[in-house]
PDB file of C-alpha atoms in Angstrom:
ATOM      1  CA  MET Y   1      -3.306 -18.141  24.343  1.00 69.00           C
ATOM      2  CA  VAL Y   2      -5.900 -16.096  26.720  1.00 77.00           C
ATOM      3  CA  THR Y   3      -9.332 -15.097  25.112  1.00 80.00           C
ATOM      4  CA  ILE Y   4     -11.467 -12.011  25.520  1.00 80.00           C
ATOM      5  CA  GLN Y   5     -14.386 -14.085  26.962  1.00 84.00           C
ATOM      6  CA  GLU Y   6     -11.887 -15.310  29.933  1.00 87.00           C
ATOM      7  CA  VAL Y   7     -11.100 -12.083  30.737  1.00 88.00           C
ATOM      8  CA  ALA Y   8     -14.907 -11.157  31.142  1.00 89.00           C
ATOM      9  CA  ARG Y   9     -15.270 -13.803  32.872  1.00 91.00           C
ATOM     10  CA  GLU Y  10     -12.654 -13.390  35.383  1.00 91.00           C
ATOM     11  CA  ALA Y  11     -13.474 -10.069  35.944  1.00 92.00           C
ATOM     12  CA  GLY Y  12     -17.247 -10.620  36.162  1.00 93.00           C
ATOM     13  CA  VAL Y  13     -18.590  -8.339  33.770  1.00 91.00           C
ATOM     14  CA  SER Y  14     -19.663  -9.194  29.947  1.00 88.00           C
ATOM     15  CA  VAL Y  15     -17.303  -9.377  26.928  1.00 81.00           C
ATOM     16  CA  ALA Y  16     -18.827  -5.992  25.384  1.00 81.00           C
ATOM     17  CA  THR Y  17     -17.668  -4.260  28.586  1.00 89.00           C
ATOM     18  CA  VAL Y  18     -14.215  -5.833  28.283  1.00 86.00           C
ATOM     19  CA  SER Y  19     -14.349  -4.407  24.608  1.00 80.00           C
ATOM     20  CA  ARG Y  20     -15.474  -0.981  25.935  1.00 83.00           C
ATOM     21  CA  VAL Y  21     -12.576  -0.807  27.750  1.00 85.00           C
ATOM     22  CA  LEU Y  22     -10.081  -1.922  25.174  1.00 81.00           C
ATOM     23  CA  ASN Y  23     -11.754   1.005  23.374  1.00 74.00           C
ATOM     24  CA  HIS Y  24     -10.783   3.543  25.828  1.00 75.00           C
ATOM     25  CA  HIS Y  25     -14.847   4.235  25.571  1.00 77.00           C
ATOM     26  CA  ALA Y  26     -15.883   6.843  28.281  1.00 76.00           C
ATOM     27  CA  SER Y  27     -19.259   5.226  29.445  1.00 81.00           C
ATOM     28  CA  VAL Y  28     -17.159   2.983  31.298  1.00 88.00           C
ATOM     29  CA  SER Y  29     -17.086   3.746  35.354  1.00 90.00           C
ATOM     30  CA  ALA Y  30     -13.664   4.040  36.549  1.00 89.00           C
ATOM     31  CA  LYS Y  31     -14.193   1.425  39.029  1.00 91.00           C
ATOM     32  CA  THR Y  32     -15.037  -1.222  36.240  1.00 92.00           C
ATOM     33  CA  ARG Y  33     -12.170  -0.105  34.348  1.00 91.00           C
ATOM     34  CA  ALA Y  34      -9.486  -0.764  36.684  1.00 92.00           C
ATOM     35  CA  LYS Y  35     -10.931  -3.952  37.544  1.00 92.00           C
ATOM     36  CA  VAL Y  36     -11.234  -5.195  33.910  1.00 91.00           C
ATOM     37  CA  GLU Y  37      -6.929  -3.924  33.124  1.00 90.00           C
ATOM     38  CA  ASP Y  38      -5.835  -5.418  36.512  1.00 92.00           C
ATOM     39  CA  VAL Y  39      -7.802  -8.734  34.848  1.00 91.00           C
ATOM     40  CA  ILE Y  40      -5.797  -8.551  31.471  1.00 89.00           C
ATOM     41  CA  GLU Y  41      -2.166  -7.469  33.353  1.00 87.00           C
ATOM     42  CA  ARG Y  42      -2.904 -10.281  35.218  1.00 89.00           C
ATOM     43  CA  LEU Y  43      -3.654 -12.739  32.663  1.00 89.00           C
ATOM     44  CA  GLN Y  44      -1.135 -10.934  30.153  1.00 85.00           C
ATOM     45  CA  TYR Y  45      -4.374 -10.843  27.385  1.00 82.00           C
ATOM     46  CA  ASN Y  46      -2.717  -9.355  24.232  1.00 74.00           C
ATOM     47  CA  PRO Y  47      -6.101  -8.308  21.839  1.00 68.00           C
ATOM     48  CA  ASN Y  48      -5.979  -8.880  18.403  1.00 58.00           C
ATOM     49  CA  MET Y  49      -5.240  -5.484  17.522  1.00 50.00           C
ATOM     50  CA  LEU Y  50      -5.222  -5.813  13.568  1.00 47.00           C
ATOM     51  CA  GLY Y  51      -9.062  -7.503  14.094  1.00 51.00           C
ATOM     52  CA  ARG Y  52     -10.058  -5.168  16.197  1.00 50.00           C
ATOM     53  CA  ASN Y  53      -8.985  -2.224  14.192  1.00 51.00           C
ATOM     54  CA  LEU Y  54     -10.587  -3.296  10.972  1.00 45.00           C
ATOM     55  CA  ARG Y  55     -14.071  -3.949  12.812  1.00 47.00           C
ATOM     56  CA  CYS Y  56     -13.549  -0.458  14.223  1.00 50.00           C
ATOM     57  CA  ALA Y  57     -12.500   1.050  10.708  1.00 54.00           C
ATOM     58  CA  GLU Y  58      -9.490   2.657  12.723  1.00 67.00           C
ATOM     59  CA  SER Y  59      -5.699   2.017  12.629  1.00 74.00           C
ATOM     60  CA  ARG Y  60      -4.928   3.972  16.066  1.00 88.00           C
ATOM     61  CA  MET Y  61      -1.485   4.827  13.656  1.00 92.00           C
ATOM     62  CA  LEU Y  62      -0.428   8.411  12.770  1.00 95.00           C
ATOM     63  CA  LEU Y  63       1.552   8.752   9.939  1.00 94.00           C
ATOM     64  CA  VAL Y  64       4.632  11.409  10.192  1.00 96.00           C
ATOM     65  CA  LEU Y  65       6.132  12.505   6.793  1.00 93.00           C
ATOM     66  CA  VAL Y  66       9.825  14.267   7.524  1.00 92.00           C
ATOM     67  CA  PRO Y  67      12.201  14.323   4.742  1.00 88.00           C
ATOM     68  CA  SER Y  68      15.264  12.978   6.359  1.00 85.00           C
ATOM     69  CA  ILE Y  69      16.746  11.724  10.088  1.00 84.00           C
ATOM     70  CA  SER Y  70      19.656  13.537   9.601  1.00 82.00           C
ATOM     71  CA  ASN Y  71      18.537  16.982  10.502  1.00 82.00           C
ATOM     72  CA  PRO Y  72      18.237  16.874  14.418  1.00 86.00           C
ATOM     73  CA  PHE Y  73      15.691  19.723  14.469  1.00 89.00           C
ATOM     74  CA  TYR Y  74      12.974  16.776  13.392  1.00 92.00           C
ATOM     75  CA  SER Y  75      13.677  14.373  16.337  1.00 92.00           C
ATOM     76  CA  LYS Y  76      12.334  16.637  19.104  1.00 93.00           C
ATOM     77  CA  ILE Y  77       9.005  17.643  16.875  1.00 96.00           C
ATOM     78  CA  VAL Y  78       8.644  14.094  17.000  1.00 96.00           C
ATOM     79  CA  GLN Y  79       9.272  13.210  20.465  1.00 95.00           C
ATOM     80  CA  GLY Y  80       6.310  15.594  20.963  1.00 97.00           C
ATOM     81  CA  ILE Y  81       4.174  13.802  18.435  1.00 97.00           C
ATOM     82  CA  GLU Y  82       5.295  10.305  19.989  1.00 96.00           C
ATOM     83  CA  ASP Y  83       4.484  11.425  23.578  1.00 97.00           C
ATOM     84  CA  ILE Y  84       1.034  12.953  22.851  1.00 97.00           C
ATOM     85  CA  ALA Y  85       0.344   9.617  20.585  1.00 95.00           C
ATOM     86  CA  ARG Y  86       1.195   7.495  23.203  1.00 93.00           C
ATOM     87  CA  ARG Y  87      -1.352   8.798  25.750  1.00 94.00           C
ATOM     88  CA  ASN Y  88      -3.907   8.737  23.370  1.00 92.00           C
ATOM     89  CA  HIS Y  89      -3.263   5.185  22.708  1.00 90.00           C
ATOM     90  CA  TYR Y  90      -1.933   5.822  19.287  1.00 93.00           C
ATOM     91  CA  ASN Y  91       1.516   4.767  17.352  1.00 92.00           C
ATOM     92  CA  THR Y  92       3.068   6.416  15.131  1.00 95.00           C
ATOM     93  CA  LEU Y  93       5.128   5.347  11.944  1.00 93.00           C
ATOM     94  CA  LEU Y  94       7.638   7.454  11.253  1.00 94.00           C
ATOM     95  CA  CYS Y  95       8.459   8.004   7.197  1.00 92.00           C
ATOM     96  CA  THR Y  96      11.479   9.719   5.792  1.00 91.00           C
ATOM     97  CA  THR Y  97      10.445  11.013   2.097  1.00 87.00           C
ATOM     98  CA  ASP Y  98      13.913  12.365   1.029  1.00 84.00           C
ATOM     99  CA  SER Y  99      11.880  15.185  -0.645  1.00 78.00           C
ATOM    100  CA  ASP Y 100      10.547  12.599  -3.194  1.00 82.00           C
ATOM    101  CA  PRO Y 101       7.272  12.977  -4.417  1.00 78.00           C
ATOM    102  CA  ASP Y 102       7.000   9.220  -5.720  1.00 81.00           C
ATOM    103  CA  ARG Y 103       8.258   8.136  -2.372  1.00 85.00           C
ATOM    104  CA  GLU Y 104       5.357  10.665  -0.640  1.00 84.00           C
ATOM    105  CA  ASN Y 105       2.634   9.155  -2.533  1.00 83.00           C
ATOM    106  CA  VAL Y 106       3.507   5.272  -1.666  1.00 86.00           C
ATOM    107  CA  TYR Y 107       3.301   6.400   2.339  1.00 88.00           C
ATOM    108  CA  LEU Y 108      -0.056   8.914   1.599  1.00 87.00           C
ATOM    109  CA  ASP Y 109      -1.550   5.800   0.560  1.00 87.00           C
ATOM    110  CA  LEU Y 110      -0.989   4.212   3.667  1.00 87.00           C
ATOM    111  CA  VAL Y 111      -3.886   6.676   4.955  1.00 87.00           C
ATOM    112  CA  ARG Y 112      -5.628   6.301   1.995  1.00 85.00           C
ATOM    113  CA  ASN Y 113      -5.988   2.507   2.178  1.00 82.00           C
ATOM    114  CA  ARG Y 114      -7.249   2.960   6.090  1.00 83.00           C
ATOM    115  CA  MET Y 115      -3.743   1.654   7.579  1.00 86.00           C
ATOM    116  CA  ALA Y 116      -2.801   4.886   9.070  1.00 90.00           C
ATOM    117  CA  ASP Y 117      -5.702   7.402  10.459  1.00 92.00           C
ATOM    118  CA  GLY Y 118      -4.304  10.616   9.626  1.00 94.00           C
ATOM    119  CA  VAL Y 119      -0.876  11.941   8.778  1.00 95.00           C
ATOM    120  CA  ILE Y 120       1.633  15.076   9.960  1.00 96.00           C
ATOM    121  CA  SER Y 121       3.809  16.520   7.512  1.00 93.00           C
ATOM    122  CA  MET Y 122       6.718  18.269   8.211  1.00 91.00           C
ATOM    123  CA  ASP Y 123       8.659  17.575   4.696  1.00 85.00           C
ATOM    124  CA  PRO Y 124       9.034  21.486   3.301  1.00 82.00           C
ATOM    125  CA  ALA Y 125       9.046  19.580  -0.172  1.00 77.00           C
ATOM    126  CA  VAL Y 126       5.621  17.734  -0.014  1.00 76.00           C
ATOM    127  CA  ASP Y 127       3.289  18.185  -2.852  1.00 74.00           C
ATOM    128  CA  LEU Y 128       1.150  20.929  -1.252  1.00 75.00           C
ATOM    129  CA  ALA Y 129      -1.464  19.921  -3.986  1.00 77.00           C
ATOM    130  CA  SER Y 130      -1.493  16.543  -2.994  1.00 80.00           C
ATOM    131  CA  ILE Y 131      -1.639  17.489   0.736  1.00 83.00           C
ATOM    132  CA  ARG Y 132      -4.429  19.474   0.191  1.00 82.00           C
ATOM    133  CA  GLN Y 133      -6.517  16.742  -1.870  1.00 83.00           C
ATOM    134  CA  LEU Y 134      -5.885  14.485   1.092  1.00 86.00           C
ATOM    135  CA  GLY Y 135      -7.043  17.086   3.724  1.00 87.00           C
ATOM    136  CA  ASP Y 136     -10.604  17.388   1.757  1.00 85.00           C
ATOM    137  CA  GLU Y 137     -11.355  13.154   2.723  1.00 87.00           C
ATOM    138  CA  TYR Y 138      -8.956  12.297   5.630  1.00 90.00           C
ATOM    139  CA  PRO Y 139      -6.968  14.222   8.733  1.00 94.00           C
ATOM    140  CA  VAL Y 140      -4.286  15.832   7.631  1.00 94.00           C
ATOM    141  CA  ILE Y 141      -1.765  18.177   9.815  1.00 95.00           C
ATOM    142  CA  GLN Y 142       1.351  20.382   8.835  1.00 94.00           C
ATOM    143  CA  CYS Y 143       3.983  21.250  11.056  1.00 95.00           C
ATOM    144  CA  CYS Y 144       6.373  23.998  10.406  1.00 91.00           C
ATOM    145  CA  GLU Y 145       6.055  23.969   6.263  1.00 85.00           C
ATOM    146  CA  TYR Y 146       2.616  24.780   5.606  1.00 87.00           C
ATOM    147  CA  SER Y 147       0.404  25.940   2.545  1.00 80.00           C
ATOM    148  CA  GLU Y 148      -0.164  29.793   2.340  1.00 78.00           C
ATOM    149  CA  THR Y 149      -3.874  29.159   1.128  1.00 73.00           C
ATOM    150  CA  GLY Y 150      -4.750  28.003   4.940  1.00 69.00           C
ATOM    151  CA  GLN Y 151      -6.913  24.925   3.609  1.00 82.00           C
ATOM    152  CA  THR Y 152      -4.863  22.478   5.705  1.00 90.00           C
ATOM    153  CA  PRO Y 153      -4.324  23.376   9.370  1.00 94.00           C
ATOM    154  CA  TYR Y 154      -0.881  23.420  10.745  1.00 95.00           C
ATOM    155  CA  VAL Y 155       1.649  24.442  13.681  1.00 96.00           C
ATOM    156  CA  SER Y 156       4.391  26.844  13.064  1.00 96.00           C
ATOM    157  CA  ILE Y 157       6.091  30.343  14.084  1.00 97.00           C
ATOM    158  CA  ASP Y 158       6.068  33.723  12.588  1.00 97.00           C
ATOM    159  CA  ASN Y 159       9.268  32.949  10.340  1.00 97.00           C
ATOM    160  CA  GLN Y 160       9.264  36.528   8.724  1.00 98.00           C
ATOM    161  CA  THR Y 161       9.257  38.278  12.286  1.00 98.00           C
ATOM    162  CA  ALA Y 162      11.739  35.713  13.550  1.00 98.00           C
ATOM    163  CA  ALA Y 163      14.084  36.208  10.973  1.00 98.00           C
ATOM    164  CA  TYR Y 164      13.867  39.956  10.857  1.00 98.00           C
ATOM    165  CA  LYS Y 165      14.680  40.234  14.702  1.00 98.00           C
ATOM    166  CA  ALA Y 166      17.860  37.958  14.266  1.00 98.00           C
ATOM    167  CA  VAL Y 167      18.929  40.290  11.378  1.00 98.00           C
ATOM    168  CA  LYS Y 168      18.310  43.122  12.947  1.00 98.00           C
ATOM    169  CA  HIS Y 169      20.300  42.036  16.244  1.00 98.00           C
ATOM    170  CA  LEU Y 170      23.110  41.850  13.828  1.00 98.00           C
ATOM    171  CA  LEU Y 171      22.626  45.275  12.410  1.00 98.00           C
ATOM    172  CA  THR Y 172      22.423  46.959  16.042  1.00 97.00           C
ATOM    173  CA  MET Y 173      25.777  45.751  16.715  1.00 96.00           C
ATOM    174  CA  GLY Y 174      26.698  48.056  13.640  1.00 96.00           C
ATOM    175  CA  HIS Y 175      27.276  45.247  11.241  1.00 97.00           C
ATOM    176  CA  LYS Y 176      26.308  47.039   7.649  1.00 96.00           C
ATOM    177  CA  ARG Y 177      27.855  43.821   5.306  1.00 97.00           C
ATOM    178  CA  VAL Y 178      25.404  41.386   6.420  1.00 98.00           C
ATOM    179  CA  ALA Y 179      25.101  38.194   4.853  1.00 98.00           C
ATOM    180  CA  ILE Y 180      22.271  35.132   4.362  1.00 98.00           C
ATOM    181  CA  ILE Y 181      22.571  31.425   3.857  1.00 98.00           C
ATOM    182  CA  ASN Y 182      19.311  30.492   2.774  1.00 98.00           C
ATOM    183  CA  SER Y 183      17.730  27.631   1.741  1.00 95.00           C
ATOM    184  CA  ASP Y 184      15.731  26.282  -1.517  1.00 91.00           C
ATOM    185  CA  GLU Y 185      12.861  29.488  -2.356  1.00 91.00           C
ATOM    186  CA  ARG Y 186      10.617  26.802  -3.140  1.00 87.00           C
ATOM    187  CA  PHE Y 187      10.244  26.472   0.374  1.00 90.00           C
ATOM    188  CA  LEU Y 188       7.658  28.733   2.146  1.00 92.00           C
ATOM    189  CA  TYR Y 189       9.938  29.016   5.306  1.00 94.00           C
ATOM    190  CA  ALA Y 190      13.018  29.861   2.988  1.00 95.00           C
ATOM    191  CA  ARG Y 191      11.039  32.589   1.297  1.00 96.00           C
ATOM    192  CA  LEU Y 192       9.778  33.756   4.368  1.00 97.00           C
ATOM    193  CA  ARG Y 193      13.341  34.174   6.621  1.00 98.00           C
ATOM    194  CA  GLN Y 194      14.656  36.189   3.611  1.00 98.00           C
ATOM    195  CA  GLU Y 195      12.166  38.414   3.470  1.00 98.00           C
ATOM    196  CA  GLY Y 196      12.446  38.833   7.251  1.00 98.00           C
ATOM    197  CA  TYR Y 197      16.324  39.462   5.959  1.00 98.00           C
ATOM    198  CA  LEU Y 198      15.583  42.033   3.696  1.00 98.00           C
ATOM    199  CA  ARG Y 199      12.864  43.809   5.780  1.00 98.00           C
ATOM    200  CA  ALA Y 200      15.723  44.438   7.997  1.00 98.00           C
ATOM    201  CA  LEU Y 201      18.171  45.452   5.650  1.00 98.00           C
ATOM    202  CA  ARG Y 202      15.449  48.019   4.435  1.00 98.00           C
ATOM    203  CA  GLU Y 203      14.724  49.671   7.659  1.00 97.00           C
ATOM    204  CA  PHE Y 204      18.664  50.085   8.684  1.00 97.00           C
ATOM    205  CA  ASP Y 205      19.075  51.710   4.859  1.00 97.00           C
ATOM    206  CA  ILE Y 206      21.358  49.103   3.708  1.00 97.00           C
ATOM    207  CA  PRO Y 207      21.306  48.212  -0.006  1.00 96.00           C
ATOM    208  CA  VAL Y 208      20.740  44.632  -0.618  1.00 96.00           C
ATOM    209  CA  GLU Y 209      23.594  43.209  -2.405  1.00 96.00           C
ATOM    210  CA  SER Y 210      23.187  39.515  -4.306  1.00 96.00           C
ATOM    211  CA  ARG Y 211      26.684  38.285  -3.603  1.00 97.00           C
ATOM    212  CA  TYR Y 212      25.647  38.111   0.126  1.00 98.00           C
ATOM    213  CA  ILE Y 213      22.732  35.760  -1.077  1.00 98.00           C
ATOM    214  CA  VAL Y 214      23.831  32.535  -0.844  1.00 98.00           C
ATOM    215  CA  HIS Y 215      20.899  29.525  -1.769  1.00 97.00           C
ATOM    216  CA  THR Y 216      22.164  25.902  -1.064  1.00 95.00           C
ATOM    217  CA  ASP Y 217      20.359  22.498   1.185  1.00 91.00           C
ATOM    218  CA  LEU Y 218      20.345  22.463   4.776  1.00 86.00           C
ATOM    219  CA  HIS Y 219      23.437  19.837   5.549  1.00 90.00           C
ATOM    220  CA  PHE Y 220      26.135  20.954   7.487  1.00 93.00           C
ATOM    221  CA  GLU Y 221      28.900  20.590   4.778  1.00 95.00           C
ATOM    222  CA  SER Y 222      26.435  23.275   2.430  1.00 96.00           C
ATOM    223  CA  GLY Y 223      26.646  25.480   5.101  1.00 97.00           C
ATOM    224  CA  HIS Y 224      30.487  25.003   5.155  1.00 97.00           C
ATOM    225  CA  ARG Y 225      30.827  25.801   1.663  1.00 97.00           C
ATOM    226  CA  ALA Y 226      28.455  28.340   1.461  1.00 98.00           C
ATOM    227  CA  MET Y 227      30.576  30.216   4.159  1.00 98.00           C
ATOM    228  CA  LYS Y 228      33.624  29.521   2.349  1.00 97.00           C
ATOM    229  CA  SER Y 229      32.563  31.695  -0.832  1.00 97.00           C
ATOM    230  CA  LEU Y 230      31.569  34.150   1.046  1.00 98.00           C
ATOM    231  CA  LEU Y 231      35.010  34.565   2.661  1.00 97.00           C
ATOM    232  CA  SER Y 232      36.401  34.586  -1.038  1.00 96.00           C
ATOM    233  CA  LEU Y 233      34.768  37.455  -1.651  1.00 97.00           C
ATOM    234  CA  GLU Y 234      37.310  40.769  -2.139  1.00 94.00           C
ATOM    235  CA  GLU Y 235      34.893  42.793   0.713  1.00 96.00           C
ATOM    236  CA  ARG Y 236      33.735  39.835   2.663  1.00 96.00           C
ATOM    237  CA  PRO Y 237      30.739  40.107   5.164  1.00 98.00           C
ATOM    238  CA  THR Y 238      31.218  40.927   8.655  1.00 97.00           C
ATOM    239  CA  ALA Y 239      28.201  38.933   9.605  1.00 98.00           C
ATOM    240  CA  VAL Y 240      25.961  35.825   8.214  1.00 98.00           C
ATOM    241  CA  PHE Y 241      22.758  34.915   9.411  1.00 98.00           C
ATOM    242  CA  ALA Y 242      21.762  31.234   8.310  1.00 98.00           C
ATOM    243  CA  VAL Y 243      18.259  29.982   8.155  1.00 98.00           C
ATOM    244  CA  SER Y 244      18.970  26.658   9.933  1.00 96.00           C
ATOM    245  CA  ASP Y 245      21.628  26.121  12.622  1.00 97.00           C
ATOM    246  CA  THR Y 246      23.110  23.035  10.373  1.00 95.00           C
ATOM    247  CA  LEU Y 247      24.297  25.553   7.907  1.00 97.00           C
ATOM    248  CA  ALA Y 248      25.340  27.985  10.761  1.00 98.00           C
ATOM    249  CA  ILE Y 249      27.800  25.392  11.925  1.00 97.00           C
ATOM    250  CA  GLY Y 250      29.170  24.737   8.665  1.00 97.00           C
ATOM    251  CA  ALA Y 251      29.744  28.272   8.844  1.00 98.00           C
ATOM    252  CA  LEU Y 252      31.477  28.473  12.094  1.00 97.00           C
ATOM    253  CA  ARG Y 253      33.250  25.598  10.583  1.00 97.00           C
ATOM    254  CA  SER Y 254      34.632  27.355   7.593  1.00 97.00           C
ATOM    255  CA  ILE Y 255      35.546  30.548   9.717  1.00 97.00           C
ATOM    256  CA  LYS Y 256      37.593  28.353  12.094  1.00 96.00           C
ATOM    257  CA  GLU Y 257      39.369  26.728   8.848  1.00 97.00           C
ATOM    258  CA  ALA Y 258      40.032  30.071   7.442  1.00 96.00           C
ATOM    259  CA  GLU Y 259      41.751  31.271  10.894  1.00 96.00           C
ATOM    260  CA  LEU Y 260      39.271  33.593  11.706  1.00 96.00           C
ATOM    261  CA  LYS Y 261      37.100  33.576  15.074  1.00 95.00           C
ATOM    262  CA  ALA Y 262      33.454  34.493  15.494  1.00 95.00           C
ATOM    263  CA  PRO Y 263      32.242  37.041  16.295  1.00 96.00           C
ATOM    264  CA  HIS Y 264      35.420  38.914  16.379  1.00 95.00           C
ATOM    265  CA  ASP Y 265      35.905  38.486  12.662  1.00 96.00           C
ATOM    266  CA  ILE Y 266      32.626  37.437  11.697  1.00 97.00           C
ATOM    267  CA  ALA Y 267      29.251  37.242  13.638  1.00 98.00           C
ATOM    268  CA  VAL Y 268      27.059  34.428  12.818  1.00 98.00           C
ATOM    269  CA  VAL Y 269      23.108  33.931  13.578  1.00 98.00           C
ATOM    270  CA  GLY Y 270      21.347  30.400  13.004  1.00 98.00           C
ATOM    271  CA  PHE Y 271      17.939  29.157  13.529  1.00 98.00           C
ATOM    272  CA  ASP Y 272      16.160  26.414  15.347  1.00 96.00           C
ATOM    273  CA  ASN Y 273      18.215  25.699  18.479  1.00 96.00           C
ATOM    274  CA  ILE Y 274      19.016  22.418  17.976  1.00 94.00           C
ATOM    275  CA  PRO Y 275      21.259  21.208  20.891  1.00 91.00           C
ATOM    276  CA  PHE Y 276      24.714  21.162  19.031  1.00 91.00           C
ATOM    277  CA  ALA Y 277      23.714  24.861  18.865  1.00 95.00           C
ATOM    278  CA  SER Y 278      25.099  25.334  22.893  1.00 94.00           C
ATOM    279  CA  MET Y 279      27.666  22.814  22.463  1.00 93.00           C
ATOM    280  CA  MET Y 280      29.694  24.710  19.730  1.00 94.00           C
ATOM    281  CA  ASN Y 281      32.858  26.960  20.176  1.00 93.00           C
ATOM    282  CA  PRO Y 282      31.605  29.482  20.264  1.00 96.00           C
ATOM    283  CA  SER Y 283      28.241  28.668  21.220  1.00 96.00           C
ATOM    284  CA  LEU Y 284      25.853  29.516  18.574  1.00 98.00           C
ATOM    285  CA  THR Y 285      22.973  32.869  18.720  1.00 98.00           C
ATOM    286  CA  THR Y 286      19.863  31.438  17.160  1.00 98.00           C
ATOM    287  CA  VAL Y 287      16.060  31.559  17.036  1.00 98.00           C
ATOM    288  CA  SER Y 288      15.025  29.005  19.095  1.00 97.00           C
ATOM    289  CA  GLN Y 289      11.583  27.495  18.000  1.00 96.00           C
ATOM    290  CA  PRO Y 290       9.611  25.635  20.532  1.00 96.00           C
ATOM    291  CA  MET Y 291      10.226  22.197  18.751  1.00 95.00           C
ATOM    292  CA  TYR Y 292       8.772  19.369  21.138  1.00 96.00           C
ATOM    293  CA  GLU Y 293       6.119  21.347  22.068  1.00 97.00           C
ATOM    294  CA  MET Y 294       5.162  21.805  17.846  1.00 97.00           C
ATOM    295  CA  GLY Y 295       5.218  18.458  17.796  1.00 97.00           C
ATOM    296  CA  CYS Y 296       2.684  18.101  20.697  1.00 98.00           C
ATOM    297  CA  GLU Y 297      -0.043  20.360  19.152  1.00 98.00           C
ATOM    298  CA  ALA Y 298       0.793  19.167  15.692  1.00 98.00           C
ATOM    299  CA  ALA Y 299      -0.334  15.582  17.655  1.00 97.00           C
ATOM    300  CA  ARG Y 300      -3.407  16.734  19.323  1.00 97.00           C
ATOM    301  CA  MET Y 301      -4.364  18.846  16.228  1.00 97.00           C
ATOM    302  CA  LEU Y 302      -4.497  15.445  14.145  1.00 97.00           C
ATOM    303  CA  ILE Y 303      -6.050  13.369  16.894  1.00 96.00           C
ATOM    304  CA  LYS Y 304      -8.972  16.090  17.403  1.00 94.00           C
ATOM    305  CA  ARG Y 305      -9.847  15.882  13.562  1.00 93.00           C
ATOM    306  CA  ILE Y 306      -9.507  11.951  13.658  1.00 92.00           C
ATOM    307  CA  ALA Y 307     -12.259  12.091  16.492  1.00 90.00           C
ATOM    308  CA  SER Y 308     -14.467  15.019  15.019  1.00 89.00           C
ATOM    309  CA  PRO Y 309     -14.149  15.338  11.253  1.00 85.00           C
ATOM    310  CA  GLN Y 310     -16.612  17.694  10.630  1.00 84.00           C
ATOM    311  CA  GLU Y 311     -15.006  20.092  13.892  1.00 87.00           C
ATOM    312  CA  ARG Y 312     -12.600  22.616  12.681  1.00 88.00           C
ATOM    313  CA  VAL Y 313      -8.938  23.062  13.588  1.00 93.00           C
ATOM    314  CA  ASP Y 314      -7.923  25.767  13.833  1.00 93.00           C
ATOM    315  CA  SER Y 315      -4.003  26.517  12.626  1.00 95.00           C
ATOM    316  CA  ILE Y 316      -1.336  27.650  15.612  1.00 96.00           C
ATOM    317  CA  VAL Y 317       1.667  30.013  15.461  1.00 96.00           C
ATOM    318  CA  MET Y 318       3.678  29.735  18.369  1.00 97.00           C
ATOM    319  CA  ASP Y 319       6.421  32.127  19.718  1.00 96.00           C
ATOM    320  CA  TYR Y 320       9.952  31.792  19.598  1.00 97.00           C
ATOM    321  CA  GLU Y 321      12.854  33.245  21.273  1.00 97.00           C
ATOM    322  CA  LEU Y 322      16.305  35.017  20.018  1.00 98.00           C
ATOM    323  CA  ILE Y 323      19.074  33.315  22.197  1.00 97.00           C
ATOM    324  CA  ILE Y 324      22.226  35.470  22.382  1.00 97.00           C
ATOM    325  CA  ARG Y 325      25.045  33.344  22.682  1.00 97.00           C
ATOM    326  CA  GLU Y 326      28.602  33.801  21.954  1.00 97.00           C
ATOM    327  CA  SER Y 327      28.882  33.643  18.120  1.00 97.00           C
ATOM    328  CA  THR Y 328      27.436  37.441  18.036  1.00 96.00           C
ATOM    329  CA  MET Y 329      28.449  38.581  21.676  1.00 89.00           C
ATOM    330  CA  GLY Y 330      32.062  37.496  21.980  1.00 63.00           C
TER     331      GLY Y 330
END
């Protein structure tokens, strides 16, 4: 096994210089860095990362919490996080919480025990008090879902205005019976998107009807069941706003099974712009979130916080776009 001393001898530098190259210190000149890296590659030197990380009191590991890997929404965000992490010589550990607080705490202990340098949380069901408390001592960033107190830095979009514009699109087309298939109101994004829905109805002087407001979880099957119940109403809606594409795609399936057509019988708008949205028949009108870019920004924010714990990291509200496709325009 090649040692760091052999690398130093072969490169004609000190062991300390090799160590600085391995730790990406800026004090090493480009010429020396290239020479040492060439020797490392030629000799196939593998540093003892565990020992080095323990000495440096760092793990070079970023913890990423997601509620589930079954929702395609999270995959592009995770890709953004991983790309920025790799460029900055970090690894990522993806942990699915299944929205279970006990499971979540087991993962957060990895940060408390210095087995991860920081955490990006995308779980809307995360215990916000635990996240805030953890953030007082360790680097923590929230992505998509966040705490309204603003104590923990986050990257997200303006969910209320995005939902308002999606519903307004339906109302300007002449729809007056517009339903919403929403998630659990415990989650901030669900409350904000429903507020946007209600704001659009108020602007068009359309009364709010509780029968057109359905709460469920985010699975395809849940959207299917929710739409089925809306179709069973004596006066069914002519348009539906679903707070996620998974719900909207489930709704489209119910509409097809009822031998109805979107948008001719019922127009449908989703939220997120997951890859399946453009592949559906009809293709799905949806609010496009910049998922990959959100992941990149979350990773940059976390790495900045790790590097400079005392420096302020500002939250970021990113742009979105309403993409109009066949499910509302035909």
